[in-house]
Coordinates of C-alpha atoms in Angstrom, one line a residue:
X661 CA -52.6 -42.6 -11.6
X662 CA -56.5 -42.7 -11.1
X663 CA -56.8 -46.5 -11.8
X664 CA -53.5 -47.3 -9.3
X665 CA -54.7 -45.1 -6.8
X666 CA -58.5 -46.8 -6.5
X667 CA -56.9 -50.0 -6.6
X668 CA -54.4 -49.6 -3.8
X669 CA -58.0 -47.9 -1.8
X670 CA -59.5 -51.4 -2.4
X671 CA -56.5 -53.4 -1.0
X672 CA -56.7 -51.2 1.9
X673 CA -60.4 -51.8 2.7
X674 CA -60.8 -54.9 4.6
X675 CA -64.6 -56.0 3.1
X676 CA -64.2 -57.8 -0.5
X677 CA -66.1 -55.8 -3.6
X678 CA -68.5 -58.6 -3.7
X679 CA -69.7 -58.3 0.2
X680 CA -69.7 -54.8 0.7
X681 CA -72.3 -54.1 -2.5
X682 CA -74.6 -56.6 -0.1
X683 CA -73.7 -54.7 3.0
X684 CA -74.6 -51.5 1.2
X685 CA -77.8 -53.0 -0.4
X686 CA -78.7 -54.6 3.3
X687 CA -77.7 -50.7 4.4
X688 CA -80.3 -49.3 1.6
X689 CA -83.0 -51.5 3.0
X690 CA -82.7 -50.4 6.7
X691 CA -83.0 -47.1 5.5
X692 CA -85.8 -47.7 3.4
X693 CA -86.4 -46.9 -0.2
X694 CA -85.9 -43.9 -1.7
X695 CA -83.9 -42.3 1.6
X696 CA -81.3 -40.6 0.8
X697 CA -78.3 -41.5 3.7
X698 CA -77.2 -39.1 5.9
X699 CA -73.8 -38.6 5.9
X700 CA -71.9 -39.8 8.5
X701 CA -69.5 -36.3 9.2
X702 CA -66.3 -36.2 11.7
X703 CA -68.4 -34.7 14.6
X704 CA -70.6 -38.3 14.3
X705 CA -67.4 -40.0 14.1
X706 CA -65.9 -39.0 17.0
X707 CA -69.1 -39.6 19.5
X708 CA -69.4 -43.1 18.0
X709 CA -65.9 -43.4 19.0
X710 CA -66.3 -42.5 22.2
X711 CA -68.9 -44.9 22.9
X712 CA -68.0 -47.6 20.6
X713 CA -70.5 -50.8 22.6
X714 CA -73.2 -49.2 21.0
X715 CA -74.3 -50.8 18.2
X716 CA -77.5 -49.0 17.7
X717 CA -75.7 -46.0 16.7
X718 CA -73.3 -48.2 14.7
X719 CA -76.0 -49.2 12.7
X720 CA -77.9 -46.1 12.4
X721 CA -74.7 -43.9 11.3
X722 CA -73.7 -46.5 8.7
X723 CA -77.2 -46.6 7.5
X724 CA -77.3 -43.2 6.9
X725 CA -80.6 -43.0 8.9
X726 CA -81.7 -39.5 9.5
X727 CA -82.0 -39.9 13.8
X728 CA -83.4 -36.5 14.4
X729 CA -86.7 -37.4 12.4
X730 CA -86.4 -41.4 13.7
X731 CA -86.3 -39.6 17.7
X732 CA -89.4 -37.4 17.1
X733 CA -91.1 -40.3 15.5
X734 CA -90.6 -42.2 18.6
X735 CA -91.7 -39.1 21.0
X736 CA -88.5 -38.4 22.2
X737 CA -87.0 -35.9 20.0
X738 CA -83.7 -34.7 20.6
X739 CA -83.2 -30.9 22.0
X740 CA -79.6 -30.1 21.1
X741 CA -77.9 -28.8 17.9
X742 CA -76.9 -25.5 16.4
X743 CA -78.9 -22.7 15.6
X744 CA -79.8 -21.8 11.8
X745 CA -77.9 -18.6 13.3
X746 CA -75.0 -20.1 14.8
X747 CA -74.7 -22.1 11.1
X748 CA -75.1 -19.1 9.6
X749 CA -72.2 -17.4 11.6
X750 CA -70.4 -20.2 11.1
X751 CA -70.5 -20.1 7.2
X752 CA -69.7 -16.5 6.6
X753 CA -66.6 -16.6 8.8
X754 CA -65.4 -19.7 7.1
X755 CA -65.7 -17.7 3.6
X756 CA -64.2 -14.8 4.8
X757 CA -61.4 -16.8 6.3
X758 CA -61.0 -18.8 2.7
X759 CA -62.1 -15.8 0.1
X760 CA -58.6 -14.3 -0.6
X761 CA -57.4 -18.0 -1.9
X762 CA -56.0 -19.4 0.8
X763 CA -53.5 -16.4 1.1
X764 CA -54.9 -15.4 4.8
X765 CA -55.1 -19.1 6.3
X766 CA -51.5 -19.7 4.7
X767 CA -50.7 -16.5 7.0
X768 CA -52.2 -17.5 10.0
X769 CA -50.5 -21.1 9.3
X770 CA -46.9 -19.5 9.2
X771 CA -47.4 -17.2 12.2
X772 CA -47.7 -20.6 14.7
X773 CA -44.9 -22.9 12.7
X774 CA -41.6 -23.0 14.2
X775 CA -40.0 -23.2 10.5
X776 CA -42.5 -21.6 8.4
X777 CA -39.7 -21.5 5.9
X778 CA -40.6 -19.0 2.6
X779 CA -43.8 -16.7 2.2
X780 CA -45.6 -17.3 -1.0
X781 CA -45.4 -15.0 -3.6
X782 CA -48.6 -13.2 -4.4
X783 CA -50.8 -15.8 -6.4
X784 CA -48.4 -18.6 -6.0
X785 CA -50.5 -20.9 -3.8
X786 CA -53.0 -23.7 -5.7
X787 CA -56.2 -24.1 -4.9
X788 CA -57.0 -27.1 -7.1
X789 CA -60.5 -27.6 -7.9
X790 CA -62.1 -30.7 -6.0
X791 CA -65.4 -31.0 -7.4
X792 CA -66.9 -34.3 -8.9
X793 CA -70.3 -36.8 -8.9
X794 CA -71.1 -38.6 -5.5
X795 CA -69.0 -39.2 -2.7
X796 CA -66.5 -41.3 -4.5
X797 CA -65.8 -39.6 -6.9
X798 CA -65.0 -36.5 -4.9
X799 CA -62.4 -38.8 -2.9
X800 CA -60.6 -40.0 -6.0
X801 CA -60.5 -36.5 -6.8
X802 CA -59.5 -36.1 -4.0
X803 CA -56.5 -38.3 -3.9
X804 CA -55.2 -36.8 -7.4
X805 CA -55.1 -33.5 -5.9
X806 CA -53.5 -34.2 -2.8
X807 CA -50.8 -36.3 -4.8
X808 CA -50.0 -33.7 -7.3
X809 CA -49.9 -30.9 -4.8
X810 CA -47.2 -33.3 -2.8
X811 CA -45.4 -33.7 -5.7
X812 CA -45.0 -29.9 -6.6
X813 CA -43.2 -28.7 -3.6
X814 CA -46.0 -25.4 -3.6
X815 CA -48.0 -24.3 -1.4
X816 CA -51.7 -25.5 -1.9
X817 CA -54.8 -25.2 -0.1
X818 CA -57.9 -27.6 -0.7
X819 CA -61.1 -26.5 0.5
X820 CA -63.6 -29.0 1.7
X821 CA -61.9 -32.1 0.7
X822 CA -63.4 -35.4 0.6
X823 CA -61.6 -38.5 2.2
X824 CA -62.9 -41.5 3.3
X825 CA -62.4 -44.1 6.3
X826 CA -63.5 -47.6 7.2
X827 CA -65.6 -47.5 10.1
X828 CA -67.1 -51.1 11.2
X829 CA -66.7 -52.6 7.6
X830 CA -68.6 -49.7 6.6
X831 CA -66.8 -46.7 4.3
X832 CA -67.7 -43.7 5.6
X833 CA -67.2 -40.2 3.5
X834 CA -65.3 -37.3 5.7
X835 CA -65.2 -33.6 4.6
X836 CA -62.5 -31.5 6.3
X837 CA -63.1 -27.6 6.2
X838 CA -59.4 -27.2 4.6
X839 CA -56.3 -29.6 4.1
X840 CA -53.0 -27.7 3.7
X841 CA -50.0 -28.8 1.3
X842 CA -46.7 -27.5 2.8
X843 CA -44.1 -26.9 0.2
X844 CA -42.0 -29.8 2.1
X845 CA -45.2 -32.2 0.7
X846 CA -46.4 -32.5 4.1
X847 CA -50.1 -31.8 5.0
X848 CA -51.8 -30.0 7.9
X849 CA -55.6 -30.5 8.7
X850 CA -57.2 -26.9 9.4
X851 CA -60.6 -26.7 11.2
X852 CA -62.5 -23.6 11.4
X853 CA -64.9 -22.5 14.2
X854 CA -67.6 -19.9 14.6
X855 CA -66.2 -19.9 18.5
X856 CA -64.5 -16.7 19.7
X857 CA -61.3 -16.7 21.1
X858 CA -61.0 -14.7 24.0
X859 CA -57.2 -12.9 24.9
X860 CA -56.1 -16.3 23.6
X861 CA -58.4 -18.6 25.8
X862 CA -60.9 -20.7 24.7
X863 CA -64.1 -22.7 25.8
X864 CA -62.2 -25.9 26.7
X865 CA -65.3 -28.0 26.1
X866 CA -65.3 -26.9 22.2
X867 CA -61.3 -27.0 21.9
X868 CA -62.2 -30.6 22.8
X869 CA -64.6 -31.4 20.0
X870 CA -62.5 -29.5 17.6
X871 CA -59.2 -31.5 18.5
X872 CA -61.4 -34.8 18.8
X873 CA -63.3 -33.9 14.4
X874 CA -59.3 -33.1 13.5
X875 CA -58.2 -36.3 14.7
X876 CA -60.5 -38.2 12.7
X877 CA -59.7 -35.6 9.8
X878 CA -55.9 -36.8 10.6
X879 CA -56.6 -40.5 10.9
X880 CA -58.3 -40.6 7.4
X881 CA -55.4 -38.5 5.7
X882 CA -53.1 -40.8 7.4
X883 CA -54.9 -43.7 5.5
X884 CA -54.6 -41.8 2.4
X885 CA -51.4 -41.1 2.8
X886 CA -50.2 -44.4 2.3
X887 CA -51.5 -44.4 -1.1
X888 CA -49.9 -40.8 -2.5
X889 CA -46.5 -42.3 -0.7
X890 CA -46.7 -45.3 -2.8
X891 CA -46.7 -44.1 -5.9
X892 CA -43.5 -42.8 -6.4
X893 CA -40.1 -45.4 -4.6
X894 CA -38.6 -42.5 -3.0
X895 CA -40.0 -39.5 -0.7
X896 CA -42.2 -37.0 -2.5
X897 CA -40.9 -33.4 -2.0
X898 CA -38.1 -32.1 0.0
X899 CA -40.2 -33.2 3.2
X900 CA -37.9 -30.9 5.4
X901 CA -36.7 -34.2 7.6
X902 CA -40.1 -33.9 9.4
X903 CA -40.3 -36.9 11.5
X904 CA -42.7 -39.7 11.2
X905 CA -44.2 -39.8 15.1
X906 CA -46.1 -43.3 15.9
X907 CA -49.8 -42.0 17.6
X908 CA -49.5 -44.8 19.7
X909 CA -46.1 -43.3 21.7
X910 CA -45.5 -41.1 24.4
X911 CA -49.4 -40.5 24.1
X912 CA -49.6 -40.7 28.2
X913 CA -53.3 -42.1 27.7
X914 CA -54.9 -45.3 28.7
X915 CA -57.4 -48.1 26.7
X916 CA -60.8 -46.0 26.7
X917 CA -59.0 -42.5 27.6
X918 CA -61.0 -39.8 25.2
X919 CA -59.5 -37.1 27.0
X920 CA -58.8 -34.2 25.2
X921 CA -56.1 -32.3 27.7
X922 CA -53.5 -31.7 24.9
X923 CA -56.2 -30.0 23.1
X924 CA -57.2 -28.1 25.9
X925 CA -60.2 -30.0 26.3
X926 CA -61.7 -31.6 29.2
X927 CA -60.3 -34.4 31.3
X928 CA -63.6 -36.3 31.4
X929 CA -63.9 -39.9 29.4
X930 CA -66.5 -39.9 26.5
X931 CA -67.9 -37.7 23.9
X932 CA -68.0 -34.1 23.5
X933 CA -69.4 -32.5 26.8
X934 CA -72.5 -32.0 27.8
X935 CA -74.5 -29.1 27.5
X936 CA -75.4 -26.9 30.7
X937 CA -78.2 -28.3 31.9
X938 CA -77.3 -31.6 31.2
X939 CA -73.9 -32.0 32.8
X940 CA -72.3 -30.0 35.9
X941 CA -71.3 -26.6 34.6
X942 CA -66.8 -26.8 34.6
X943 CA -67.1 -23.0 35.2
X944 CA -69.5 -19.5 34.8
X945 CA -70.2 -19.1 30.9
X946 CA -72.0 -16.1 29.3
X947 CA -75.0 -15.9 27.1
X948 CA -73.2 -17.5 24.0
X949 CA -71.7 -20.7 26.0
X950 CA -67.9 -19.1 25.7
X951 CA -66.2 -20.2 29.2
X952 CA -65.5 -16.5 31.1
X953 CA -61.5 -15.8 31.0
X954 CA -60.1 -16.9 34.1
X955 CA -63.0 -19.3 35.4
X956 CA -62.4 -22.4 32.6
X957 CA -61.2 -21.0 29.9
X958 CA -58.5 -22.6 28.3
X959 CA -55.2 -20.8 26.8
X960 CA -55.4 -22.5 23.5
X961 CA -51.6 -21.4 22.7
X962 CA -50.5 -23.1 26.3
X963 CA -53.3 -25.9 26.9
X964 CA -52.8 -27.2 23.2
X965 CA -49.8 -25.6 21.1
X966 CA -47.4 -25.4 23.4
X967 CA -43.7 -26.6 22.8
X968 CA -43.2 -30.3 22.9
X969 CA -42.2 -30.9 26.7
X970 CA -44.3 -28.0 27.9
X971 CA -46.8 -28.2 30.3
X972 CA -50.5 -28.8 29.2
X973 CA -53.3 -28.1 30.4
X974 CA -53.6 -31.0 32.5
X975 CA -50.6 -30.0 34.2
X976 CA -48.6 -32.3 33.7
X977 CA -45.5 -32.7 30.8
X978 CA -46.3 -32.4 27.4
X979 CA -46.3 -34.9 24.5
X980 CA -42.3 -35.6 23.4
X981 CA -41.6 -35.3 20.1
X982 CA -40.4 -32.9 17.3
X983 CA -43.5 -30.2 17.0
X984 CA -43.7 -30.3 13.6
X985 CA -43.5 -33.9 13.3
X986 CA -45.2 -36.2 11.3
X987 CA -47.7 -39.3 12.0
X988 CA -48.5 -42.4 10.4
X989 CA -45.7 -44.6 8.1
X990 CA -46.0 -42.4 5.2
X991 CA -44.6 -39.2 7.1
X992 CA -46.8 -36.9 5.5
X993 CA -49.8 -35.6 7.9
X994 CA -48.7 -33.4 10.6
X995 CA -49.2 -34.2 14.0
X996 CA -50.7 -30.9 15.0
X997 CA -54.2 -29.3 13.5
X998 CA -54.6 -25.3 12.8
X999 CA -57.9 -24.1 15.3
X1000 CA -58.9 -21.0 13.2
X1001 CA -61.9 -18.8 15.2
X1002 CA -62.7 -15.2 15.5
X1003 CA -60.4 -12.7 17.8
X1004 CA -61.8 -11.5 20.6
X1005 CA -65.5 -10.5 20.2
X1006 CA -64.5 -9.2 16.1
X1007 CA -64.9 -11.1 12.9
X1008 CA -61.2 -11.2 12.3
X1009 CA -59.7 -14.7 12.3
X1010 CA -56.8 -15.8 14.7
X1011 CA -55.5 -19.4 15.0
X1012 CA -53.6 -21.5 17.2
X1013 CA -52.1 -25.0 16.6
X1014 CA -53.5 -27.9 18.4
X1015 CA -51.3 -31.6 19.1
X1016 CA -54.2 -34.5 18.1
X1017 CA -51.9 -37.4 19.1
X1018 CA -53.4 -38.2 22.0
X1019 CA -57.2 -37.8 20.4
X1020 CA -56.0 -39.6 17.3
X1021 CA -54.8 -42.7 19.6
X1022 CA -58.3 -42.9 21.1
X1023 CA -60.1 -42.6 18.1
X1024 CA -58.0 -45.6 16.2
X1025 CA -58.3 -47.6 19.2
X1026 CA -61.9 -47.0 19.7
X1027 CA -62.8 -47.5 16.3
X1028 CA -61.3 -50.8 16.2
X1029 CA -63.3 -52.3 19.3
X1030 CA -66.5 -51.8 17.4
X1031 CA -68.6 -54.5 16.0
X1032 CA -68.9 -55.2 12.3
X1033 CA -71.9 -54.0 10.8
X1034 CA -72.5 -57.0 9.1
X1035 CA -72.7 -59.1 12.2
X1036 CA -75.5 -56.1 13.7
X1037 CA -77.2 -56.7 10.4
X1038 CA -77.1 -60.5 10.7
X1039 CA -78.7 -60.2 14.0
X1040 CA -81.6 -58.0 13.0
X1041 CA -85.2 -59.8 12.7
X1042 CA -86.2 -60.5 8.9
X1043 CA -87.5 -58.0 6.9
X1044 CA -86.3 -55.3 9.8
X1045 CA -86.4 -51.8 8.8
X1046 CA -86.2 -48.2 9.7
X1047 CA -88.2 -46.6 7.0
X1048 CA -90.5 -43.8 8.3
X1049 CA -92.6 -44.1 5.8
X1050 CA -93.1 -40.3 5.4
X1051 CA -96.5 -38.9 3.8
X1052 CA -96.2 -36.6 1.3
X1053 CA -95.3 -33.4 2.9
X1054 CA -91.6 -35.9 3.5
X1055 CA -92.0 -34.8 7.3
X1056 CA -94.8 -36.6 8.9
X1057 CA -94.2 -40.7 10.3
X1058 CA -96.9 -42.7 9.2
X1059 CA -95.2 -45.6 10.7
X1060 CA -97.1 -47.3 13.8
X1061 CA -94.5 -46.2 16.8
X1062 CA -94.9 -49.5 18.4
X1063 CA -93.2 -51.5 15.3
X1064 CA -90.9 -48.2 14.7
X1065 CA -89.8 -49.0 18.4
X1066 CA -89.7 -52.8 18.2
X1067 CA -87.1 -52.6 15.4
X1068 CA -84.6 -50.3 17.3
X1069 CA -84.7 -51.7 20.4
X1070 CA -83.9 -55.2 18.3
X1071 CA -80.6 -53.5 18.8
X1072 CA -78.7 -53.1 21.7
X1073 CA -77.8 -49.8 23.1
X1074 CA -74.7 -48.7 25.5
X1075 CA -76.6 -45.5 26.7
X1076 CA -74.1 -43.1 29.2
X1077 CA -74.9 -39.6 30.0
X1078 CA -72.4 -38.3 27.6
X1079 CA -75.0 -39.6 25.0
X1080 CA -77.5 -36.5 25.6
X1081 CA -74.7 -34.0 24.5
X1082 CA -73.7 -36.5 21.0
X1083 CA -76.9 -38.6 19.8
X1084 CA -80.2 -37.5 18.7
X1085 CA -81.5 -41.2 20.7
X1086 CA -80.3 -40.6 24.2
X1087 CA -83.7 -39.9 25.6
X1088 CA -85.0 -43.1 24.0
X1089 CA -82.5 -44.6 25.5
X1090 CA -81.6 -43.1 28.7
X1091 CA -85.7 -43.8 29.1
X1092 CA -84.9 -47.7 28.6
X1093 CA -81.9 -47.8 30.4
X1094 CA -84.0 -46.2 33.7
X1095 CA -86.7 -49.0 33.0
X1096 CA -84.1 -51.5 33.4
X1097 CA -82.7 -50.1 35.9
X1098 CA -79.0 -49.7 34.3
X1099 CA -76.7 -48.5 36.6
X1100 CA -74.9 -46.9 33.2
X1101 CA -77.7 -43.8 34.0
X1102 CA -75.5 -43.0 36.7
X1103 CA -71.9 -42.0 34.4
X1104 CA -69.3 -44.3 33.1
X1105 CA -67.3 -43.3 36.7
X1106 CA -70.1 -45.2 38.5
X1107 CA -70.5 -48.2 36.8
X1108 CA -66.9 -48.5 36.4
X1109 CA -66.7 -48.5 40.2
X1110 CA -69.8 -51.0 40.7
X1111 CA -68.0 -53.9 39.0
X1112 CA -70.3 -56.7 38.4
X1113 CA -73.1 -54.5 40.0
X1114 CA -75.4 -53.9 36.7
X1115 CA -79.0 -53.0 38.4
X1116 CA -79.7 -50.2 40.5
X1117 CA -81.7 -52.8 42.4
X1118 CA -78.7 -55.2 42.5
X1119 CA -76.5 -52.2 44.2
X1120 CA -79.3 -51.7 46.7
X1121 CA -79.6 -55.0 48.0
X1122 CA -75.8 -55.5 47.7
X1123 CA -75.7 -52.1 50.2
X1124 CA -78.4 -53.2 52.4
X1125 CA -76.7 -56.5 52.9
X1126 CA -79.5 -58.2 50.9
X1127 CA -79.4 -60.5 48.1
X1128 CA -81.2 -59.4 44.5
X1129 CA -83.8 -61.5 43.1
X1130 CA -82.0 -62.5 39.9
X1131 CA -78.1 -63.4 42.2
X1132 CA -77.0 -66.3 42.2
X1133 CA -77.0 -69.3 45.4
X1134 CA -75.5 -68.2 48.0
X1135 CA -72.6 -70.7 47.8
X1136 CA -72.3 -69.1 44.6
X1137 CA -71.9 -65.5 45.4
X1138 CA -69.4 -64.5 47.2
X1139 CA -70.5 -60.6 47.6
X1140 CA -68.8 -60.1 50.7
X1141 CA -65.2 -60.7 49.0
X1142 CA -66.3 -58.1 46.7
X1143 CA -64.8 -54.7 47.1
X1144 CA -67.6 -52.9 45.7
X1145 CA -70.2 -54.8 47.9
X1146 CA -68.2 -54.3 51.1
X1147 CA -67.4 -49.7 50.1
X1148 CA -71.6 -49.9 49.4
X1149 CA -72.2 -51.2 52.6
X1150 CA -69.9 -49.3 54.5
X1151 CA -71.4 -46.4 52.8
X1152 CA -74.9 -47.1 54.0
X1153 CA -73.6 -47.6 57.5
X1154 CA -71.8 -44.3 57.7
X1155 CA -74.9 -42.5 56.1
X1156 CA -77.0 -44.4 58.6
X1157 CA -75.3 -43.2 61.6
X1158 CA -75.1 -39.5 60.1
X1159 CA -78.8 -39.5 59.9
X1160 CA -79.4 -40.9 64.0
X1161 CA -77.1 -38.6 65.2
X1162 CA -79.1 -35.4 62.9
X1163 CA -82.3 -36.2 63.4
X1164 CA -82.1 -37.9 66.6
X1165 CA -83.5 -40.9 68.5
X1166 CA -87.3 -39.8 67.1
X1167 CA -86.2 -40.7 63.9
X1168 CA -83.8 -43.5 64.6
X1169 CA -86.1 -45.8 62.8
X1170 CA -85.8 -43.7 59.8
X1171 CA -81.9 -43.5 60.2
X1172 CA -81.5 -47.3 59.9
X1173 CA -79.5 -48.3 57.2
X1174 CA -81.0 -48.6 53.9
X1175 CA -84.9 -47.2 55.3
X1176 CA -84.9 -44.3 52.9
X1177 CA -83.0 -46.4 50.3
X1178 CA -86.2 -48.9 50.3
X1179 CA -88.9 -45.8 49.9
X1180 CA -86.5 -44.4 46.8
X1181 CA -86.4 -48.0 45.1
X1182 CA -89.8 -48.2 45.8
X1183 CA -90.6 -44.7 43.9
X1184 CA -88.6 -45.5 41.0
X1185 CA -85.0 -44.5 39.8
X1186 CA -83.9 -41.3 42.0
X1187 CA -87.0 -41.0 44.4
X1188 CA -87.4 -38.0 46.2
X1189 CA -88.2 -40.2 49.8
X1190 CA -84.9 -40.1 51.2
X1191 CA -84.1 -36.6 50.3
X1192 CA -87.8 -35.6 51.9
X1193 CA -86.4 -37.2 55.1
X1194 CA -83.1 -35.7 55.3
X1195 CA -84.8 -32.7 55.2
X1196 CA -87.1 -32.9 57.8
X1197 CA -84.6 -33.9 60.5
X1198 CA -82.4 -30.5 59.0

C-alpha cells in the first residue's frame, strides 16, 4: 500500500522527479549551506494566500528562509508574534484537551454533530502512532494511517498529522493539531486555540485565522483524499451518504474575496487582521486582545456553525448545503472544522464547529494565481543568495546589509497593510513601497479605487488637474475620461471650498485647491502641512 500510495502522490504533483530535486537544490542554495529550512506551517500559508503577487514571500517561504533573523539583519525587524507565554498556554491546553486519548475531543466532536450516531465504548477509539524520519516520511505515514482508519469503520483520532500540498511547484509540509476519523470513514480537521471563548462569543479577528489555517488543513486532506479513495473500487466505510459539496458552489464569494464571515471572521480582504495599533480597532478589547461580549465579539455557534441556510454573521443567508457534508471528489473531508478553546475565563475546553467552504475557495483560488518558484528562481541574479552567514554564536549577520538588501529587493514585493499583521518583511517593505511612492501603502480598498493611478504623486497631479512627470502625451492620456481622475478632482474642489468658507477670505490662498496638497508632497508621504493648516483656521 506504501509503494501505490507514493506513486499516486507523484502523479498528483505537477513538477517531474527530475526538476524538483533542482528546484530543491536551487532552494538549498538560497538558503545557504548548512540552514536548516523553516517550515512553511498553515498560518504562512494562508497570508501567502492572501497576498499571492508577492513573490518575495513566495520565495522566501519555499526556501525555508528564517525571515525573522533575515528582517533584523536588514534593521527592520519585525514586532509581532506570540509570547513564550502565550506558546506556553497554548501547549498545555492542547495536552490537556488530547491526554485522555482522544476520548474528550471525540466528546466535544459529538455534542456539535447533527448525527453523531454511537458513543465509543471506553478504549475503543485508535490513536495510531504517526511518528517517522523527515517530513516525508511522516506524510507517507501519514497516508497509511489515515487509509487504515477509513477502512475500519472506528473512531480514530491522529494527533499532529503530517500532510503535504503543492504550493508554487514547491511541496510544502502541513501539521494539523488533530485529524478525526468518523466511523462513516469521513474525516474532520480539529484546530485548537489558547483563545477564550466568552458565553459562546469569540474574537472574530482570531475565528478568522483559525477558519482561514483549517482551510488549508482541509484543502491538503482533500488532496490526500484522492489517494486513500483510490485504493479500494468502491467507497471505503459506510460513509453515512454524506454528501460530496464542490468548494467552489454556493460559496457567495468573489475572485480575491478572503473574507472569513462564515467563520465569524472579519469582512475585510487579506490576511489575518491587523494588530491594534496597526489597523483601526473593530471594537473595545481587554488586556489579553479577546473582543469585549457585545462590542465585536462574535457568536461562534451563530457567526460560524449555524444551520445551513441560517444567517451568518455577515447577515446575510448562509452557505446551502447538507451540514455534515463532504468536500472535494473523494467525499471524505468534512466541510466544517471543530474550533476547540477554553470556556469562559477556565481551562476547560468547549468547541464549536466552523463551515471553511468559503475560506477553502479563496485559498485554492489564490494559491493557483501564484507564480512558479522556478520562474522567481530563474529571475534571480547569478550566484544570488540569502545566507546570513551567522558567526559562531548562530545569531549574529556577518553579511554586509547593503548586498543582504540588494538580493531581496532583486525580488519584487506586493506590500499592503495587511502585511504588518502576517510577514516578518512588511517594514522593509512598507519602507520601499513609501520611497516609491506606492499608492498600495494606502490599503487594497484605495488602490483598488485609483485604477491606473500607481504613485502617490501621480494621484496628486491627477487631483490638482496636473499632469505627472512620468504620463504620457497629452493626446495620449485621456485622464479626464477617467472616473478616478474626474472623483479626485472633484474631491479637491469640494475640500477646497470647505477650507475658504472655515478659515475665511485671509486664508483663501491657503484654501485653493491642492495648496496644502503641494506642502504634504513636498514633506514626503503623509506630511503634516495640510493638517497644520486645517487647524489653524479651526
Amino acid at each position: 500500500m506504501s509503494t501505490s500510495l507514493n506513486s499516486r502522490s507523484e502523479t498528483r504533483t505537477g513538477t517531474p522527479p527530475r526538476q524538483r530535486m533542482a528546484l530543491r537544490q536551487r532552494l538549498a542554495e538560497l538558503r545557504g549551506p548548512r540552514v536548516a529550512p523553516r517550515p512553511l506551517d498553515a498560518r504562512a500559508l494562508a497570508a501567502l494566500a492572501a497576498n499571492p503577487g508577492c513573490r518575495r514571500r513566495a520565495l522566501l517561504d519555499s526556501a525555508g528562509v528564517d525571515k525573522t533573523a533575515l528582517a533584523a539583519a536588514l534593521g527592520a525587524p519585525a514586532s509581532f508574534g506570540q509570547s513564550h507565554f502565550a506558546h506556553q498556554r497554548g501547549h498545555v491546553f492542547e495536552a490537556r484537551v488530547t491526554a485522555d486519548g482522544g476520548e474528550q475531543l471525540i466528546a466535544l466532536l459529538r455534542e456539535r454533530l447533527s448525527d453523531p450516531g454511537p458513543a465509543p465504548e471506553p478504549g475503543a477509539i485508535d490513536t495510531p502512532e504517526l511518528t517517522a524520519d523527515g517530513p516525508e516520511g511522516r506524510t507517507a505515514r501519514t497516508r497509511l494511517a489515515l487509509a487504515d482508519a477509513t477502512a475500519a469503520g472506528r473512531w480514530a483520532v491522529l494527533n499532529h498529522p503530517m500532510v503535504s500540498v503543492e504550493v508554487a511547484g514547491s511541496p510544502a509540509y502541513l501539521e494539523p493539531d488533530v485529524v478525526v476519523v468518523h466511523p462513516d470513514g469521513s474525516w474532520t480537521v480539529v484546530e485548537i486555540k489558547s483563545f477564550p471563548m466568552l458565553d459562546g462569543a469569540a474574537d472574530p479577528a482570531k475565528v478568522g485565522g483559525a477558519a482561514r489555517q483549517a482551510a488549508v488543513y482541509v484543502m491538503a486532506l482533500s488532496d490526500l483524499a484522492d489517494a486513500v479513495r483510490s485504493q479500494d473500487d468502491g467507497p471505503i466505510g459506510p460513509n453515512a451518504g454524506l454528501a460530496p459539496v464542490s468548494s467552489e458552489a454556493n460559496n457567495g464569494s468573489q475572485p480575491g474575496d478572503s473574507s472569513p464571515q462564515a467563520a465569524g471572521g472579519p469582512a475585510e480582504p487579506g490576511g489575518p487582521a491587523e494588530p491594534a495599533g496597526v489597523a483601526e480597532a473593530g471594537g473595545p478589547q481587554s488586556s489579553d486582545g479577546v473582543a469585549v461580549p457585545g462590542s465585536g465579539a462574535v457568536k461562534v455557534s451563530e457567526g460560524a456553525a449555524g444551520p445551513a441556510g441560517a444567517p451568518g454573521a455577515d447577515g446575510g443567508g448562509g452557505l446551502s448545503g447538507p451540514a455534515d457534508a463532504t468536500v472535494g471528489a473523494a467525499g471524505l473531508v468534512r466541510q466544517r472544522a471543530l474550533l476547540v478553546c477554553p470556556k469562559d475565563f477556565s481551562n476547560l475546553p468547549t468547541a464549536e464547529l466552523i463551515d471553511v467552504r468559503r475560506q477553502l475557495s479563496v485559498t485554492r483560488r489564490q494559491l493557483a494565481r501564484l507564480t512558479r518558484i522556478e520562474e522567481i528562481t530563474a529571475a534571480l541574479p547569478e550566484g544570488a543568495t540569502f545566507d546570513l552567514r551567522l558567526a559562531d554564536d548562530g545569531k549574529t549577520a556577518t553579511r554586509p546589509v547593503q548586498e543582504l538588501t540588494a538580493t531581496v529587493d532583486a525580488v519584487s514585493a506586493t506590500y499592503v497593510p495587511d502585511c504588518l499583521a502576517s510577514c516578518e518583511l512588511a517594514f522593509h517593505c512598507r519602507q520601499q513601497a513609501r520611497a516609491a511612492g506606492a499608492v498600495e501603502t494606502l490599503g487594497r480598498g484605495v488602490r483598488g479605487e485609483l485604477g491606473g493611478l500607481t504613485t502617490v504623486e501621480a494621484v496628486l497631479a491627477a487631483a490638482l488637474g496636473e499632469r505627472a512627470p512620468d504620463s504620457a502625451p497629452a493626446d495620449d492620456n485621456p485622464a479626464d475620461d477617467d472616473p478616478a481622475v474626474r472623483a479626485l478632482r472633484r474631491a479637491a474642489a469640494l475640500r477646497a471650498e470647505a477650507l475658504a468658507v472655515a478659515c475665511g477670505d485671509g486664508a483663501a490662498a491657503d484654501a485653493q485647491p491642492g495648496a496644502a496638497a503641494r506642502r504634504d508632497a513636498a514633506a514626503g508621504p503623509g506630511g503634516p502641512a495640510g493638517r497644520a493648516g486645517e487647524a489653524a483656521c479651526r
